[in-house]
Amino acid sequence: MCGIVGYVGEKQAAPILLDGLSKLEYRGYDSAGIAVFDGEKINMTKAKGRLKVLEELTHDGATLPGVVGVGHTRWATHGEPSDVNAHPHLNQKGTIAVVHNGIIENYLKLKKKLTGKGYKFVSDTDTEVIAHLLDYYYDGNPLRAITKVMHRMEGSYALGIIFKDYPDELYAVRKDSPLIVGNTEGGSIIASDVPAVLKYTRDVYFIENEEIVRMKKDSMEFFNVDEEAIEKESTHIEWDVDAAEKGGYEHFMLKEMYEQPKAIEDTFSPRIKGKDIVIEELGMSDEEIRAVKKIMIVACGSAYHAGMTGKYVLEGMARIPVEVDLASEFRYRDPILEEGTLVVVISQSGETADSLAALRESHARGAKVLGIVNVVGSSIAREADNVMYTWAGPEIAVATTKAYSCQLIALYLLALKFSKVRGQISDSELSQYIEDLKRIPDQVELLLNNKNKIQKFANRYVAARDVFFIGRGIDYAISLEGSLKLKEISYIHSEAYAAGELKHGTISLIEEGTLVTAVLTQEDLYKKMISNVVEVRTRGAFVLAVTNEGNDEIKRAADYVIYIPETNRFFTNSLAIIPLQLFGYYIAVGKGCDVDKPRNLAKSVTVE
Ligand code: AGP
């Protein structure tokens, strides 16, 4: 996720672009840049680091005079954060500048084609392909060049574009990435999101897929991909800037929960090619995949919980022995890593000290390390032998939701790849798993829309002192994450237990009214779980059950049941986690806690 802005009008563009970018830093902040036409040529300044670096370099925009320009604040997906990978990107002649939010999925194919035609690339980004492709199709008509490029690109994009030959025009295009445009006093502005324009206007046009906008200081024209003029209605925005940054949600955490369907799709779609799983960044041949004897997953917190799910999925599907360990334990226990062990380090931030130390410890023992990381170019991403990115976009709330969900998806993809290559699943089974994977975003959306029911239930437990989460197998893994979500933002004590372990001590804590959340998504374990539910209920517990649609048996045992839609037994954690995230969130909200910034916690624990 990145932030784009653009301006054309009577005022100096650079200060307006910088101001707009400052309101979009929540969308990405590893590098930033602006390009402005000064009447003769397009001048550009861009730099790695926060927007402040760019503001200082350009003396708050003074070094880039001109009344038309585009700007960008980046969350790297292709090409790590650097000056050269920062946007805007220019064609070789420097006569076209483009900023982009999204992922061009076929950029490597287009890059190869353009290189073959003599184009020289300077960056590792997918976006630079757009600048050269516009150049390739440009024959003096910007609109025609844009529509031709649109027909060639696959993936998602919101673009801001300026052409040297048209110094009083600004173009914008949208497919699957958000884009709004608006009129300001004596000018027009484009942005990825509402916060960037509220200072100038509250009346905006939300651009739909495959629509193009041509703006001048006193006009705005809309076109479809066939270059036909279209009419659009403006929308009046009531939000204040703070609400707008959260997309109208009360907290970043809730916003990010609602971003999960798209984040999940962004993580799996580039890796599904027809009926096959293709993970180019794995850097392993089929022979090397077959040679793996064991997988050692190492992480902290929610990433560790994702790893616990990964154990059940990889062992159950790919029949590979998997060990999961806390990075803080792994790094000091003189771990034994036999020949043929693949270490997988999972980390949203890619900067967690214990996880980075565990990666280095693995290398010291001669093991190969695969990173599953959200932040492109982070330390763990750079030091791992190979890295699979979770394209969740920047996650602002301390309590992870969308990044965790994308970690699960990455582990499913890894398990499917390994299972197929190692002959554990057939083509038809792989096709069915891929179909199940593709249904997850809509199923997550369905569960999120169930939030009022969960909010009502959560309000009854705002005063709870102890909450237990129990499950067996893969449901134990999700119980760990459900418990952490609750305790880290509501400060209510909570524990997750393997349900079969309760009777070995902890059940003595269950008393009248204790809330126990039981997760039952594994049909072969329903009966065992129901007897555990009965055990705690007879001791006074109130039981919230999260289970598969169709499991009516649980109604007799539990007090309150939340159903999740049908999927295969390995993917149920992606659905069961949604009501548990919402449960923890609404209890914390009910207690008046600082949901996005819980006490004592940091988004990335870069110290021991
Ligand atoms: C989870 O909600 C917490 N933010 C925390 O447990 C987190 O998962 C852990 O610190 C690991 O962070 P990482 O994924 O950035 O390495």
XYZ file of C-alpha atoms and ligand atoms in Angstrom:
624
model
C 0.000 0.000 0.000
C 1.467 3.407 -0.930
C 0.201 6.956 -1.107
C 0.020 8.969 -4.312
C -0.815 12.650 -4.801
C -0.967 15.007 -7.775
C -1.751 18.688 -8.355
C -2.292 21.048 -11.271
C -3.373 24.678 -10.759
C -2.338 28.237 -10.097
C -0.301 27.561 -6.941
C 3.173 26.068 -6.505
C 2.664 22.281 -6.659
C 5.498 21.013 -4.436
C 4.250 22.310 -1.048
C 0.765 20.955 -1.831
C 2.213 17.568 -2.807
C 4.313 17.377 0.372
C 1.340 18.345 2.516
C -0.787 15.677 0.850
C 1.923 13.037 1.352
C 2.178 13.922 5.028
C -1.469 12.891 5.405
C -0.811 9.568 3.623
C 2.280 8.349 5.516
C 0.116 5.761 7.283
C -0.105 4.081 3.852
C 3.633 3.677 3.553
C 6.701 5.496 4.698
C 9.937 3.775 3.663
C 10.729 6.358 0.949
C 9.110 9.328 -0.813
C 9.493 11.566 -3.831
C 7.957 14.347 -5.936
C 8.282 15.401 -9.574
C 7.281 18.908 -10.731
C 7.282 20.480 -14.219
C 8.993 23.868 -14.074
C 7.837 25.072 -17.484
C 10.791 23.617 -19.322
C 11.494 20.216 -17.816
C 10.331 17.758 -15.162
C 12.469 18.055 -12.009
C 12.391 15.270 -9.439
C 13.650 14.669 -5.905
C 13.177 11.371 -4.103
C 14.806 9.721 -1.111
C 14.787 6.683 1.144
C 13.408 7.347 4.618
C 10.452 9.201 6.053
C 8.843 12.145 4.316
C 10.850 14.492 6.528
C 13.979 13.605 4.564
C 12.294 14.749 1.349
C 10.976 17.933 2.971
C 14.497 18.810 4.074
C 16.035 17.950 0.697
C 13.536 20.170 -1.139
C 13.391 22.903 1.504
C 9.681 22.166 1.877
C 9.265 22.138 -1.888
C 11.061 25.409 -2.658
C 13.693 23.686 -4.816
C 11.040 22.323 -7.191
C 9.151 25.273 -8.736
C 6.157 24.640 -10.976
C 2.374 24.325 -10.931
C 1.925 20.692 -11.964
C 3.399 17.626 -10.302
C 2.988 14.218 -8.695
C 4.213 12.770 -5.390
C 4.489 9.411 -3.662
C 5.105 7.892 -0.235
C 6.139 4.251 -0.569
C 5.469 0.889 1.076
C 7.865 -1.300 -0.892
C 6.582 -4.466 -2.540
C 8.987 -4.912 -5.479
C 12.498 -3.530 -4.957
C 13.677 -2.707 -1.476
C 13.476 0.814 -0.050
C 16.137 3.026 -1.706
C 16.505 6.390 -3.443
C 16.402 4.798 -6.876
C 13.396 2.570 -6.118
C 11.418 5.471 -4.647
C 8.710 6.988 -6.855
C 8.114 8.955 -9.095
C 9.599 7.021 -12.017
C 10.505 8.677 -15.336
C 10.882 7.447 -18.885
C 14.428 7.675 -20.220
C 13.851 11.042 -21.865
C 12.480 12.441 -18.604
C 9.349 13.659 -20.373
C 6.865 11.475 -18.450
C 6.639 11.033 -14.655
C 4.441 8.454 -12.944
C 3.549 7.537 -9.352
C 1.840 4.219 -8.582
C 0.030 2.461 -5.766
C -0.571 -1.253 -6.370
C 1.188 -4.300 -7.831
C 1.773 -4.892 -11.567
C 1.696 -8.675 -11.584
C 3.073 -9.104 -15.125
C 5.833 -6.535 -14.774
C 8.666 -8.992 -15.336
C 7.222 -10.017 -18.717
C 6.700 -6.370 -19.725
C 10.177 -5.440 -18.461
C 11.740 -8.193 -20.565
C 9.835 -7.026 -23.653
C 10.839 -3.373 -23.148
C 14.462 -4.270 -22.444
C 14.438 -6.169 -25.699
C 13.304 -2.971 -27.394
C 16.268 -1.085 -25.949
C 14.743 0.435 -22.845
C 17.151 0.838 -19.941
C 15.851 0.281 -16.399
C 17.422 1.913 -13.360
C 15.256 0.465 -10.565
C 13.986 -2.923 -9.340
C 10.392 -1.750 -9.182
C 7.320 -2.870 -11.082
C 6.331 0.801 -11.439
C 9.233 1.808 -13.680
C 7.755 -0.505 -16.301
C 4.740 1.818 -16.501
C 6.907 4.874 -17.243
C 8.662 3.118 -20.142
C 5.460 1.535 -21.423
C 3.816 4.981 -21.557
C 6.850 6.177 -23.493
C 6.580 3.208 -25.843
C 2.929 3.940 -26.696
C 3.114 7.757 -26.555
C 2.653 9.392 -29.967
C 1.645 12.821 -28.749
C -1.714 11.723 -27.312
C -1.480 11.065 -23.518
C -4.983 9.557 -23.261
C -4.268 7.089 -26.053
C -0.935 6.089 -24.496
C -2.618 5.547 -21.117
C -5.401 3.326 -22.477
C -2.904 1.260 -24.441
C -0.837 0.734 -21.282
C -3.981 -0.217 -19.354
C -4.652 -2.999 -21.856
C -1.170 -4.439 -21.262
C -0.950 -4.284 -17.471
C -2.236 -7.013 -15.124
C -2.643 -6.334 -11.435
C -3.675 -3.293 -9.426
C -2.823 0.359 -9.903
C -3.731 3.909 -9.009
C -1.559 6.186 -11.147
C -0.718 9.887 -11.233
C 0.959 10.934 -14.490
C 2.369 14.160 -15.974
C 3.612 14.659 -19.560
C 6.172 17.379 -20.389
C 4.344 18.101 -23.660
C 1.159 18.894 -21.715
C 2.394 21.190 -18.940
C -1.052 22.253 -17.812
C -2.523 18.754 -17.513
C -2.485 16.022 -14.865
C -3.734 12.470 -15.504
C -4.940 9.810 -13.073
C -6.014 6.190 -13.619
C -7.435 3.518 -11.346
C -7.761 -0.244 -11.219
C -8.279 -1.951 -7.832
C -6.231 0.617 -5.854
C -8.098 3.558 -4.328
C -8.040 6.939 -6.071
C -9.930 10.146 -5.478
C -9.833 13.487 -7.270
C -11.168 16.883 -6.331
C -11.279 20.539 -7.277
C -9.355 22.980 -5.144
C -9.347 26.758 -5.348
C -7.734 27.429 -8.727
C -6.653 23.865 -9.237
C -7.272 20.100 -9.174
C -5.835 17.450 -6.886
C -5.597 13.625 -6.875
C -4.801 11.324 -3.942
C -4.950 7.728 -2.780
C -7.189 8.640 0.073
C -9.346 11.371 1.555
C -6.988 12.711 4.279
C -4.693 14.224 1.613
C -7.376 16.482 0.122
C -9.504 17.538 3.087
C -7.452 20.711 3.571
C -8.473 21.793 0.046
C -11.891 20.311 -0.545
C -14.570 18.109 0.966
C -16.161 17.365 -2.416
C -14.378 14.507 -4.117
C -14.907 12.051 -6.965
C -14.215 8.390 -6.146
C -12.629 6.935 -9.298
C -13.897 3.512 -10.334
C -11.941 0.726 -12.028
C -10.576 1.507 -15.497
C -11.572 5.143 -15.335
C -9.162 7.876 -16.419
C -9.192 11.514 -15.329
C -7.708 14.437 -17.256
C -7.351 17.529 -15.076
C -6.445 21.142 -15.765
C -6.454 23.958 -13.268
C -10.069 24.770 -14.085
C -11.451 21.557 -15.591
C -11.840 17.862 -14.931
C -12.806 15.274 -17.557
C -13.524 11.568 -16.982
C -13.064 8.785 -19.535
C -13.494 5.046 -19.683
C -10.861 2.683 -21.049
C -12.365 3.140 -24.555
C -11.605 6.882 -24.271
C -15.317 7.697 -24.129
C -16.232 10.665 -21.931
C -18.249 9.708 -18.838
C -20.108 11.679 -16.193
C -19.421 11.295 -12.471
C -21.094 12.544 -9.289
C -19.016 14.074 -6.494
C -19.315 12.982 -2.859
C -19.244 15.337 0.110
C -16.896 14.067 2.877
C -17.989 14.621 6.479
C -14.960 12.934 8.162
C -12.238 14.881 10.010
C -8.601 14.081 9.084
C -8.085 11.627 11.957
C -11.194 9.627 11.033
C -10.206 9.814 7.377
C -6.747 8.311 8.043
C -8.603 5.376 9.554
C -10.927 5.235 6.580
C -13.800 6.150 8.846
C -13.075 3.273 11.243
C -12.678 4.116 14.930
C -9.245 2.443 15.158
C -6.498 1.330 12.794
C -6.934 -2.183 14.206
C -10.547 -2.382 12.993
C -9.569 -0.855 9.642
C -6.796 -3.406 9.263
C -9.152 -6.253 10.157
C -11.356 -5.092 7.296
C -8.326 -4.951 4.992
C -7.768 -8.674 5.524
C -9.781 -9.887 2.498
C -7.711 -7.767 0.111
C -4.416 -8.442 1.925
C -5.082 -12.188 1.771
C -5.877 -11.983 -1.939
C -2.806 -9.815 -2.624
C -0.676 -12.451 -0.887
C -1.934 -15.541 -2.726
C -2.992 -14.281 -6.180
C 0.514 -13.583 -7.632
C 1.516 -17.087 -6.511
C -1.348 -18.998 -8.147
C -0.661 -19.587 -11.832
C -3.568 -21.513 -13.359
C -3.805 -24.766 -11.456
C -0.343 -24.507 -9.907
C 1.388 -22.787 -7.023
C 4.432 -20.815 -8.189
C 6.631 -19.291 -5.471
C 9.559 -17.911 -7.474
C 11.048 -16.191 -4.444
C 11.387 -19.553 -2.669
C 14.666 -19.997 -4.546
C 14.423 -23.784 -4.291
C 14.341 -26.322 -7.130
C 11.912 -29.242 -6.925
C 14.895 -31.419 -6.127
C 15.891 -29.155 -3.212
C 12.288 -29.185 -1.975
C 12.294 -32.973 -2.052
C 15.609 -32.993 -0.163
C 14.190 -31.094 2.849
C 14.078 -33.468 5.801
C 12.669 -31.130 8.445
C 11.311 -27.601 8.802
C 12.163 -25.504 11.855
C 9.820 -22.524 12.270
C 11.074 -19.739 14.544
C 9.212 -16.535 15.483
C 7.721 -14.447 18.294
C 4.204 -13.576 19.390
C 1.520 -13.820 16.744
C 4.100 -14.837 14.159
C 4.907 -17.796 16.400
C 1.207 -18.632 16.560
C 1.067 -18.556 12.763
C 4.024 -20.931 12.845
C 2.081 -23.279 15.131
C -0.685 -23.394 12.517
C 2.020 -23.936 9.901
C 3.207 -27.029 11.782
C -0.202 -28.691 11.609
C -0.670 -27.770 7.952
C 2.817 -28.727 6.756
C 2.856 -32.009 8.711
C -0.740 -32.856 7.864
C -0.542 -32.011 4.175
C 3.114 -32.341 3.157
C 4.056 -34.995 5.727
C 7.258 -33.114 6.624
C 8.402 -33.111 10.263
C 8.021 -29.573 11.612
C 9.287 -28.076 14.846
C 8.153 -24.637 16.032
C 10.074 -22.622 18.575
C 10.010 -19.190 20.185
C 12.914 -17.203 18.773
C 13.898 -16.045 22.269
C 14.263 -19.698 23.326
C 15.784 -20.986 20.099
C 18.645 -18.519 20.080
C 19.980 -19.632 23.488
C 19.341 -23.364 23.568
C 22.206 -24.410 21.314
C 19.664 -25.799 18.815
C 20.360 -28.980 16.872
C 19.847 -28.369 13.134
C 20.550 -31.553 11.222
C 21.488 -31.670 7.561
C 18.416 -31.056 5.409
C 16.683 -28.736 7.886
C 15.009 -25.634 6.405
C 14.580 -22.839 8.941
C 11.567 -20.557 8.405
C 11.645 -17.229 10.264
C 8.275 -15.458 10.349
C 8.106 -11.749 11.152
C 5.746 -8.898 10.235
C 8.268 -6.139 10.907
C 11.341 -8.095 9.876
C 13.166 -6.302 12.701
C 12.291 -8.350 15.814
C 15.575 -8.754 17.667
C 15.018 -12.323 18.855
C 13.866 -13.493 15.423
C 16.826 -11.814 13.700
C 19.179 -13.427 16.230
C 17.565 -16.807 15.569
C 18.117 -16.306 11.836
C 21.808 -15.590 12.451
C 22.070 -18.551 14.818
C 20.641 -20.776 12.069
C 23.155 -19.464 9.546
C 25.961 -20.048 12.061
C 24.845 -23.684 12.125
C 24.885 -23.937 8.349
C 21.115 -24.001 7.850
C 19.263 -22.341 4.956
C 16.731 -19.710 6.079
C 13.459 -18.734 4.409
C 11.898 -15.517 5.696
C 8.140 -14.889 5.705
C 8.131 -11.116 6.168
C 5.785 -8.165 5.626
C 8.229 -5.255 5.472
C 10.193 -5.289 2.216
C 13.900 -4.720 2.666
C 13.807 -5.228 6.466
C 16.749 -6.866 8.244
C 15.252 -10.361 8.319
C 14.185 -10.031 4.671
C 17.702 -8.998 3.699
C 19.583 -11.586 5.732
C 17.392 -14.619 4.931
C 18.566 -16.753 2.021
C 15.139 -16.302 0.430
C 12.055 -14.349 1.444
C 8.336 -14.804 0.811
C 6.625 -11.455 1.359
C 3.181 -11.173 2.885
C 1.656 -8.296 0.966
C -0.488 -7.024 3.835
C 0.659 -3.426 3.436
C 1.701 -1.305 6.403
C 0.164 -2.408 9.678
C -0.210 0.478 12.121
C -2.042 -1.116 15.051
C 0.309 -2.819 17.516
C -1.960 -5.871 17.627
C -1.425 -7.640 14.344
C -4.427 -8.858 12.356
C -3.971 -8.617 8.570
C -0.255 -9.456 8.672
C -0.959 -12.534 10.811
C -3.689 -13.636 8.381
C -1.252 -13.213 5.482
C 1.357 -15.268 7.338
C -1.175 -18.108 7.439
C -1.704 -17.764 3.682
C 2.048 -17.835 3.038
C 2.310 -21.042 5.076
C -0.602 -22.625 3.183
C 1.118 -21.766 -0.120
C 4.373 -23.270 1.154
C 2.575 -26.437 2.290
C 0.761 -26.757 -1.052
C 3.997 -26.273 -3.006
C 5.899 -28.793 -0.889
C 2.997 -31.284 -0.920
C 2.681 -31.204 -4.707
C 6.419 -31.440 -5.393
C 6.831 -34.249 -2.876
C 3.902 -36.186 -4.366
C 1.682 -35.922 -1.293
C -1.288 -34.417 -3.158
C -2.667 -35.007 -6.647
C -3.425 -32.386 -9.297
C -7.115 -32.595 -8.493
C -6.499 -32.216 -4.758
C -4.282 -29.200 -5.452
C -7.042 -27.676 -7.603
C -9.526 -28.107 -4.778
C -7.154 -26.508 -2.258
C -6.626 -23.597 -4.659
C -10.402 -23.173 -4.968
C -10.679 -23.200 -1.161
C -7.889 -20.603 -0.942
C -9.660 -18.311 -3.406
C -12.854 -18.412 -1.339
C -11.155 -17.260 1.873
C -11.319 -13.464 1.190
C -15.102 -13.526 0.720
C -15.554 -15.833 3.699
C -13.482 -13.487 5.870
C -15.605 -10.568 4.643
C -18.751 -12.498 5.615
C -17.428 -13.099 9.142
C -16.360 -9.465 9.528
C -19.858 -8.368 8.649
C -21.038 -10.444 11.607
C -19.389 -7.940 13.950
C -22.526 -6.639 15.670
C -23.358 -10.096 17.056
C -19.832 -10.430 18.443
C -19.840 -6.878 19.803
C -23.071 -7.618 21.699
C -21.542 -10.779 23.202
C -18.251 -9.041 24.019
C -20.031 -6.278 25.918
C -21.126 -8.915 28.434
C -17.495 -9.776 29.232
C -15.914 -6.363 29.565
C -15.489 -6.994 33.296
C -14.089 -10.502 32.915
C -11.002 -11.339 34.977
C -9.865 -14.572 33.353
C -10.700 -15.928 29.917
C -9.573 -19.327 28.608
C -9.232 -20.429 25.003
C -9.153 -24.160 24.301
C -8.712 -26.244 21.177
C -7.129 -29.402 19.836
C -4.699 -29.717 16.960
C -4.857 -26.736 14.619
C -7.545 -25.259 16.878
C -5.018 -25.096 19.709
C -2.837 -22.922 17.456
C -5.693 -20.510 16.807
C -6.551 -20.469 20.509
C -3.062 -19.134 21.212
C -3.660 -16.238 18.822
C -7.196 -15.581 20.065
C -5.910 -15.395 23.628
C -3.079 -13.017 22.739
C -5.420 -10.692 20.804
C -7.662 -10.416 23.864
C -5.014 -9.902 26.534
C -2.662 -7.553 24.673
C -5.331 -4.919 23.987
C -7.857 -5.376 26.835
C -5.366 -6.226 29.619
C -7.641 -9.093 30.732
C -5.723 -12.203 31.806
C -6.191 -14.964 29.278
C -4.658 -18.346 28.573
C -4.817 -20.750 25.649
C -4.765 -24.436 26.424
C -4.647 -27.623 24.485
C -8.116 -28.843 25.485
C -6.871 -32.286 26.409
C -4.387 -30.726 28.827
C -6.958 -28.868 30.965
C -7.584 -31.795 33.295
C -3.875 -31.861 34.166
C -4.188 -28.844 36.447
C -5.662 -25.715 34.909
C -9.261 -26.913 35.156
C -8.984 -26.132 38.868
C -9.170 -22.448 37.882
C -12.577 -22.831 36.246
C -15.318 -21.467 38.455
C -18.869 -20.114 38.134
C -19.047 -17.720 35.207
C -15.500 -18.202 33.894
C -15.547 -17.570 30.166
C -14.079 -20.384 28.071
C -13.802 -19.999 24.303
C -13.707 -23.387 22.622
C -12.580 -23.686 19.001
C -13.876 -26.764 17.172
C -13.089 -26.796 13.444
C -11.595 -30.298 13.198
C -14.478 -32.709 12.633
C -12.493 -35.756 13.724
C -11.984 -34.054 17.101
C -15.542 -32.775 17.634
C -16.449 -35.485 20.129
C -13.285 -35.004 22.166
C -13.808 -31.254 22.206
C -17.440 -31.536 23.196
C -16.485 -33.632 26.184
C -13.936 -30.956 27.170
C -16.679 -28.340 26.836
C -18.951 -30.398 29.080
C -16.096 -30.763 31.611
C -15.687 -26.992 31.990
C -19.410 -26.254 31.886
C -20.127 -28.661 34.729
C -17.648 -26.598 36.736
C -19.562 -23.399 36.039
C -17.880 -22.064 32.895
C -19.762 -20.064 30.272
C -18.700 -21.481 26.904
C -18.397 -19.549 23.658
C -17.860 -22.016 20.814
C -16.396 -21.206 17.392
C -17.148 -24.049 15.005
C -18.004 -25.081 11.438
C -21.407 -24.474 9.945
C -23.406 -27.679 10.331
C -21.983 -28.703 13.685
C -25.320 -28.707 15.497
C -24.130 -31.106 18.183
C -22.234 -28.286 19.914
C -25.466 -26.342 20.514
C -26.343 -28.720 23.327
C -22.946 -28.272 24.969
C -22.041 -24.587 24.542
C -23.826 -21.450 25.720
C -23.094 -19.356 22.635
C -22.017 -20.558 19.174
C -20.348 -18.668 16.336
C -20.237 -20.516 13.025
C -17.569 -20.218 10.340
C -18.188 -21.069 6.657
C -17.116 -24.350 5.079
C -13.468 -24.772 4.069
C -10.964 -27.610 4.221
C -9.587 -28.692 7.588
C -6.180 -27.036 7.007
C -7.486 -23.526 6.279
C -9.987 -23.135 9.130
C -7.682 -20.945 11.242
C -8.015 -18.156 8.636
C -11.746 -18.055 9.360
C -11.873 -18.911 13.074
C -9.495 -16.052 13.879
C -11.939 -13.410 12.640
C -14.531 -13.706 15.433
C -11.673 -13.997 17.944
C -10.068 -10.772 16.647
C -13.411 -8.981 16.822
C -14.073 -10.413 20.300
C -10.782 -9.079 21.679
C -11.249 -5.754 19.891
C -14.765 -5.058 21.214
C -13.855 -6.041 24.776
C -10.916 -3.609 24.645
C -13.153 -0.887 23.178
C -15.746 -1.599 25.868
C -13.051 -1.142 28.513
C -11.935 2.129 26.956
C -8.426 0.815 26.268
C -6.042 2.413 23.772
C -6.670 -0.256 21.158
C -4.058 0.824 18.588
C -1.317 1.550 21.112
C -1.718 -0.850 24.104
C 0.297 -0.065 27.222
C 3.845 -1.488 27.491
C 3.851 -2.729 23.873
C 5.649 -1.660 20.678
C 4.810 -2.550 17.101
C 8.250 -3.982 16.585
C 10.361 -5.335 19.477
C 13.812 -4.480 18.173
C 15.461 -5.060 21.576
C 15.809 -8.246 23.640
C 0.959 -9.421 18.057
O -0.300 -8.761 17.988
C 2.028 -8.530 18.667
N 2.110 -7.309 17.961
C 3.358 -9.270 18.798
O 3.137 -10.510 19.426
C 4.084 -9.547 17.473
O 3.397 -10.545 16.750
C 5.510 -10.033 17.801
O 6.185 -9.011 18.498
C 6.312 -10.420 16.559
O 6.494 -9.282 15.752
P 7.038 -9.494 14.256
O 6.007 -10.322 13.556
O 7.163 -8.108 13.701
O 8.348 -10.212 14.336
